[in-house]
């Protein structure tokens, strides 16, 4: 155990400091494996701004701190009937293991008595870490500030809150994406893998008379409500983006929305009085649902985010159509990103043995994640619809499909997020999020701050883009569609057709096997085209 005895005025502290050093090598699959088999990676980048920190509406508008998450897939529960589902573990090589927690953390009474030592059980390998990087003067100053706040601050504060705030401040000063996650934020971040995107629980509207964005609704019990933000308050800034009349409501909604548990700073005031900055966690959650519908035999799949079961949900949505599909329009507008393994597994539906993304760490080493398993949708023409808010995993998928000329990308330039954050658990309830890597397209092209250029730029109001996309996709649609059914259902159909027709060609067509679903090729009927 490494100890250091410091004193400040009459206050003496014996610190037992522990540091957890991790290998600088980028771990497979470019993610650190942590507590409960969960590891989270955030893909983030800055939106284009002018010199005053204003949003550049001519380029890529900002969106919230949006993330890529990777899981230790051994712990991912599968839905019923998963015996025939492709195991997501096939998508990635097994990750190198690291210690998943600090054995002990000082409790909230650690500073209550100046003569008491902070005693923790520190693993031998951690105790050997040198403290030379932290000067005694720095520690002395920190202790003095803690003592001063505890004695003189107008409101009573406990030591746990002080230390949490200190860690939060240290991390947020590194860059805009690093942060300390308390129990609530950490749990919400883990919950996102099952489908949660969150906001802070407010609605805003621009008031020309006042010349400000005014908060028009605050949801009871939301993060904003708990921090005292009220209807009628002015909203001046979200993170580094100053708000003016040129912004649109959707721009601000995207700034305030992100993966559940992440933080956002908002600058507000009471009727234009002194401005106040508040750090809020996006804990007002919204489950994400994949929506699929059929238009003229073409499947429109709305993919709002990438969770660990997005691949299975996407396939199930095609099965639920119960009709032949002649082409796919993958709508990823406003998609903030999500689970990295999910982006790779969805790409694997469309391509075989193809590189998807490169991830480069501190030592310039890199990992390339590739598709695995059968490309179940390989026969279908595909177009992707994206906008300025399509980010992270959405850009990973779009760029890989574009590089292989597997899909035509429609819309506008995507957001451009390319720094990777790893969430490292400290204990059961707390974690630290650090920037650990950057990512590139499979061809080595930069995405951070650049985005994915569309093959076809769509003009006019965004509400017309789907219609424009379908007009283009219709030219590539198959003359005969593919109906997607579960394996057991297809085998029953094959048995029935064998007895009924003895037609070998029909038998082979209907009995065609796949690991998850079966393709039944048939022409869409008038009913299917409705």
PDB file of N, CA and C in Angstrom, residues 331-367:
ATOM      1  N   UNK A 331     -33.932   3.766 -43.154  1.00  0.00           N
ATOM      2  CA  UNK A 331     -34.038   5.160 -42.726  1.00  0.00           C
ATOM      3  C   UNK A 331     -33.299   5.347 -41.401  1.00  0.00           C
ATOM      4  N   UNK A 332     -32.137   5.996 -41.457  1.00  0.00           N
ATOM      5  CA  UNK A 332     -31.339   6.231 -40.254  1.00  0.00           C
ATOM      6  C   UNK A 332     -31.244   7.720 -39.932  1.00  0.00           C
ATOM      7  N   UNK A 333     -32.225   8.484 -40.345  1.00  0.00           N
ATOM      8  CA  UNK A 333     -32.249   9.897 -39.972  1.00  0.00           C
ATOM      9  C   UNK A 333     -32.417  10.036 -38.457  1.00  0.00           C
ATOM     10  N   UNK A 334     -31.671  10.964 -37.884  1.00  0.00           N
ATOM     11  CA  UNK A 334     -31.708  11.239 -36.437  1.00  0.00           C
ATOM     12  C   UNK A 334     -31.204  10.075 -35.594  1.00  0.00           C
ATOM     13  N   UNK A 335     -30.564   9.086 -36.205  1.00  0.00           N
ATOM     14  CA  UNK A 335     -30.022   7.940 -35.453  1.00  0.00           C
ATOM     15  C   UNK A 335     -28.743   8.383 -34.751  1.00  0.00           C
ATOM     16  N   UNK A 336     -28.710   8.357 -33.403  1.00  0.00           N
ATOM     17  CA  UNK A 336     -27.554   8.880 -32.671  1.00  0.00           C
ATOM     18  C   UNK A 336     -26.389   7.917 -32.529  1.00  0.00           C
ATOM     19  N   UNK A 337     -26.559   6.670 -32.946  1.00  0.00           N
ATOM     20  CA  UNK A 337     -25.502   5.678 -32.747  1.00  0.00           C
ATOM     21  C   UNK A 337     -25.960   4.594 -31.802  1.00  0.00           C
ATOM     22  N   UNK A 338     -25.029   4.001 -31.070  1.00  0.00           N
ATOM     23  CA  UNK A 338     -25.396   2.959 -30.126  1.00  0.00           C
ATOM     24  C   UNK A 338     -24.367   1.867 -30.006  1.00  0.00           C
ATOM     25  N   UNK A 339     -24.829   0.629 -29.982  1.00  0.00           N
ATOM     26  CA  UNK A 339     -23.980  -0.529 -29.725  1.00  0.00           C
ATOM     27  C   UNK A 339     -23.118  -0.849 -30.947  1.00  0.00           C
ATOM     28  N   UNK A 340     -21.811  -0.864 -30.759  1.00  0.00           N
ATOM     29  CA  UNK A 340     -20.890  -1.119 -31.864  1.00  0.00           C
ATOM     30  C   UNK A 340     -21.123  -2.488 -32.481  1.00  0.00           C
ATOM     31  N   UNK A 341     -21.273  -3.514 -31.646  1.00  0.00           N
ATOM     32  CA  UNK A 341     -21.521  -4.859 -32.168  1.00  0.00           C
ATOM     33  C   UNK A 341     -22.802  -4.901 -32.984  1.00  0.00           C
ATOM     34  N   UNK A 342     -23.768  -4.077 -32.611  1.00  0.00           N
ATOM     35  CA  UNK A 342     -25.023  -4.039 -33.354  1.00  0.00           C
ATOM     36  C   UNK A 342     -24.820  -3.459 -34.744  1.00  0.00           C
ATOM     37  N   UNK A 343     -24.011  -2.416 -34.853  1.00  0.00           N
ATOM     38  CA  UNK A 343     -23.734  -1.836 -36.169  1.00  0.00           C
ATOM     39  C   UNK A 343     -23.053  -2.852 -37.074  1.00  0.00           C
ATOM     40  N   UNK A 344     -22.130  -3.622 -36.503  1.00  0.00           N
ATOM     41  CA  UNK A 344     -21.436  -4.644 -37.284  1.00  0.00           C
ATOM     42  C   UNK A 344     -22.394  -5.764 -37.663  1.00  0.00           C
ATOM     43  N   UNK A 345     -23.247  -6.177 -36.742  1.00  0.00           N
ATOM     44  CA  UNK A 345     -24.165  -7.281 -37.033  1.00  0.00           C
ATOM     45  C   UNK A 345     -25.225  -6.881 -38.045  1.00  0.00           C
ATOM     46  N   UNK A 346     -25.683  -5.640 -38.007  1.00  0.00           N
ATOM     47  CA  UNK A 346     -26.632  -5.182 -39.023  1.00  0.00           C
ATOM     48  C   UNK A 346     -25.948  -5.116 -40.382  1.00  0.00           C
ATOM     49  N   UNK A 347     -24.704  -4.659 -40.416  1.00  0.00           N
ATOM     50  CA  UNK A 347     -23.953  -4.662 -41.680  1.00  0.00           C
ATOM     51  C   UNK A 347     -23.824  -6.075 -42.224  1.00  0.00           C
ATOM     52  N   UNK A 348     -23.722  -7.055 -41.326  1.00  0.00           N
ATOM     53  CA  UNK A 348     -23.580  -8.455 -41.735  1.00  0.00           C
ATOM     54  C   UNK A 348     -24.838  -9.001 -42.392  1.00  0.00           C
ATOM     55  N   UNK A 349     -25.960  -8.340 -42.229  1.00  0.00           N
ATOM     56  CA  UNK A 349     -27.173  -8.762 -42.922  1.00  0.00           C
ATOM     57  C   UNK A 349     -27.092  -8.473 -44.419  1.00  0.00           C
ATOM     58  N   UNK A 350     -26.279  -7.487 -44.776  1.00  0.00           N
ATOM     59  CA  UNK A 350     -26.239  -7.037 -46.164  1.00  0.00           C
ATOM     60  C   UNK A 350     -24.966  -7.443 -46.905  1.00  0.00           C
ATOM     61  N   UNK A 351     -23.886  -7.768 -46.168  1.00  0.00           N
ATOM     62  CA  UNK A 351     -22.595  -8.042 -46.805  1.00  0.00           C
ATOM     63  C   UNK A 351     -21.927  -9.246 -46.157  1.00  0.00           C
ATOM     64  N   UNK A 352     -21.107  -9.950 -46.936  1.00  0.00           N
ATOM     65  CA  UNK A 352     -20.379 -11.122 -46.447  1.00  0.00           C
ATOM     66  C   UNK A 352     -18.886 -10.845 -46.449  1.00  0.00           C
ATOM     67  N   UNK A 353     -18.198 -11.218 -45.343  1.00  0.00           N
ATOM     68  CA  UNK A 353     -16.739 -11.112 -45.242  1.00  0.00           C
ATOM     69  C   UNK A 353     -16.242  -9.738 -45.679  1.00  0.00           C
ATOM     70  N   UNK A 354     -16.762  -8.708 -45.039  1.00  0.00           N
ATOM     71  CA  UNK A 354     -16.438  -7.334 -45.411  1.00  0.00           C
ATOM     72  C   UNK A 354     -16.011  -6.546 -44.185  1.00  0.00           C
ATOM     73  N   UNK A 355     -14.933  -5.748 -44.305  1.00  0.00           N
ATOM     74  CA  UNK A 355     -14.524  -4.870 -43.222  1.00  0.00           C
ATOM     75  C   UNK A 355     -15.551  -3.761 -43.038  1.00  0.00           C
ATOM     76  N   UNK A 356     -15.819  -3.431 -41.771  1.00  0.00           N
ATOM     77  CA  UNK A 356     -16.850  -2.438 -41.465  1.00  0.00           C
ATOM     78  C   UNK A 356     -16.257  -1.142 -40.930  1.00  0.00           C
ATOM     79  N   UNK A 357     -15.312  -1.224 -39.978  1.00  0.00           N
ATOM     80  CA  UNK A 357     -14.783  -0.016 -39.350  1.00  0.00           C
ATOM     81  C   UNK A 357     -13.392  -0.286 -38.782  1.00  0.00           C
ATOM     82  N   UNK A 358     -12.538   0.740 -38.774  1.00  0.00           N
ATOM     83  CA  UNK A 358     -11.225   0.683 -38.142  1.00  0.00           C
ATOM     84  C   UNK A 358     -11.258   1.526 -36.870  1.00  0.00           C
ATOM     85  N   UNK A 359     -10.684   1.000 -35.793  1.00  0.00           N
ATOM     86  CA  UNK A 359     -10.594   1.726 -34.534  1.00  0.00           C
ATOM     87  C   UNK A 359      -9.127   1.819 -34.143  1.00  0.00           C
ATOM     88  N   UNK A 360      -8.621   3.050 -33.943  1.00  0.00           N
ATOM     89  CA  UNK A 360      -7.206   3.277 -33.653  1.00  0.00           C
ATOM     90  C   UNK A 360      -7.043   3.856 -32.258  1.00  0.00           C
ATOM     91  N   UNK A 361      -6.128   3.232 -31.483  1.00  0.00           N
ATOM     92  CA  UNK A 361      -5.903   3.645 -30.113  1.00  0.00           C
ATOM     93  C   UNK A 361      -4.721   4.569 -29.960  1.00  0.00           C
ATOM     94  N   UNK A 362      -4.296   4.778 -28.726  1.00  0.00           N
ATOM     95  CA  UNK A 362      -3.254   5.741 -28.381  1.00  0.00           C
ATOM     96  C   UNK A 362      -1.913   5.415 -29.011  1.00  0.00           C
ATOM     97  N   UNK A 363      -1.593   4.146 -29.107  1.00  0.00           N
ATOM     98  CA  UNK A 363      -0.297   3.730 -29.626  1.00  0.00           C
ATOM     99  C   UNK A 363      -0.323   3.497 -31.133  1.00  0.00           C
ATOM    100  N   UNK A 364      -1.336   4.036 -31.786  1.00  0.00           N
ATOM    101  CA  UNK A 364      -1.482   3.933 -33.241  1.00  0.00           C
ATOM    102  C   UNK A 364      -1.769   2.518 -33.716  1.00  0.00           C
ATOM    103  N   UNK A 365      -2.002   1.597 -32.785  1.00  0.00           N
ATOM    104  CA  UNK A 365      -2.439   0.278 -33.213  1.00  0.00           C
ATOM    105  C   UNK A 365      -3.905   0.378 -33.615  1.00  0.00           C
ATOM    106  N   UNK A 366      -4.392  -0.570 -34.361  1.00  0.00           N
ATOM    107  CA  UNK A 366      -5.772  -0.483 -34.829  1.00  0.00           C
ATOM    108  C   UNK A 366      -6.396  -1.864 -34.889  1.00  0.00           C
ATOM    109  N   UNK A 367      -7.688  -1.879 -34.831  1.00  0.00           N
ATOM    110  CA  UNK A 367      -8.466  -3.100 -34.995  1.00  0.00           C
ATOM    111  C   UNK A 367      -9.484  -2.851 -36.094  1.00  0.00           C
TER     112      UNK A 367
END
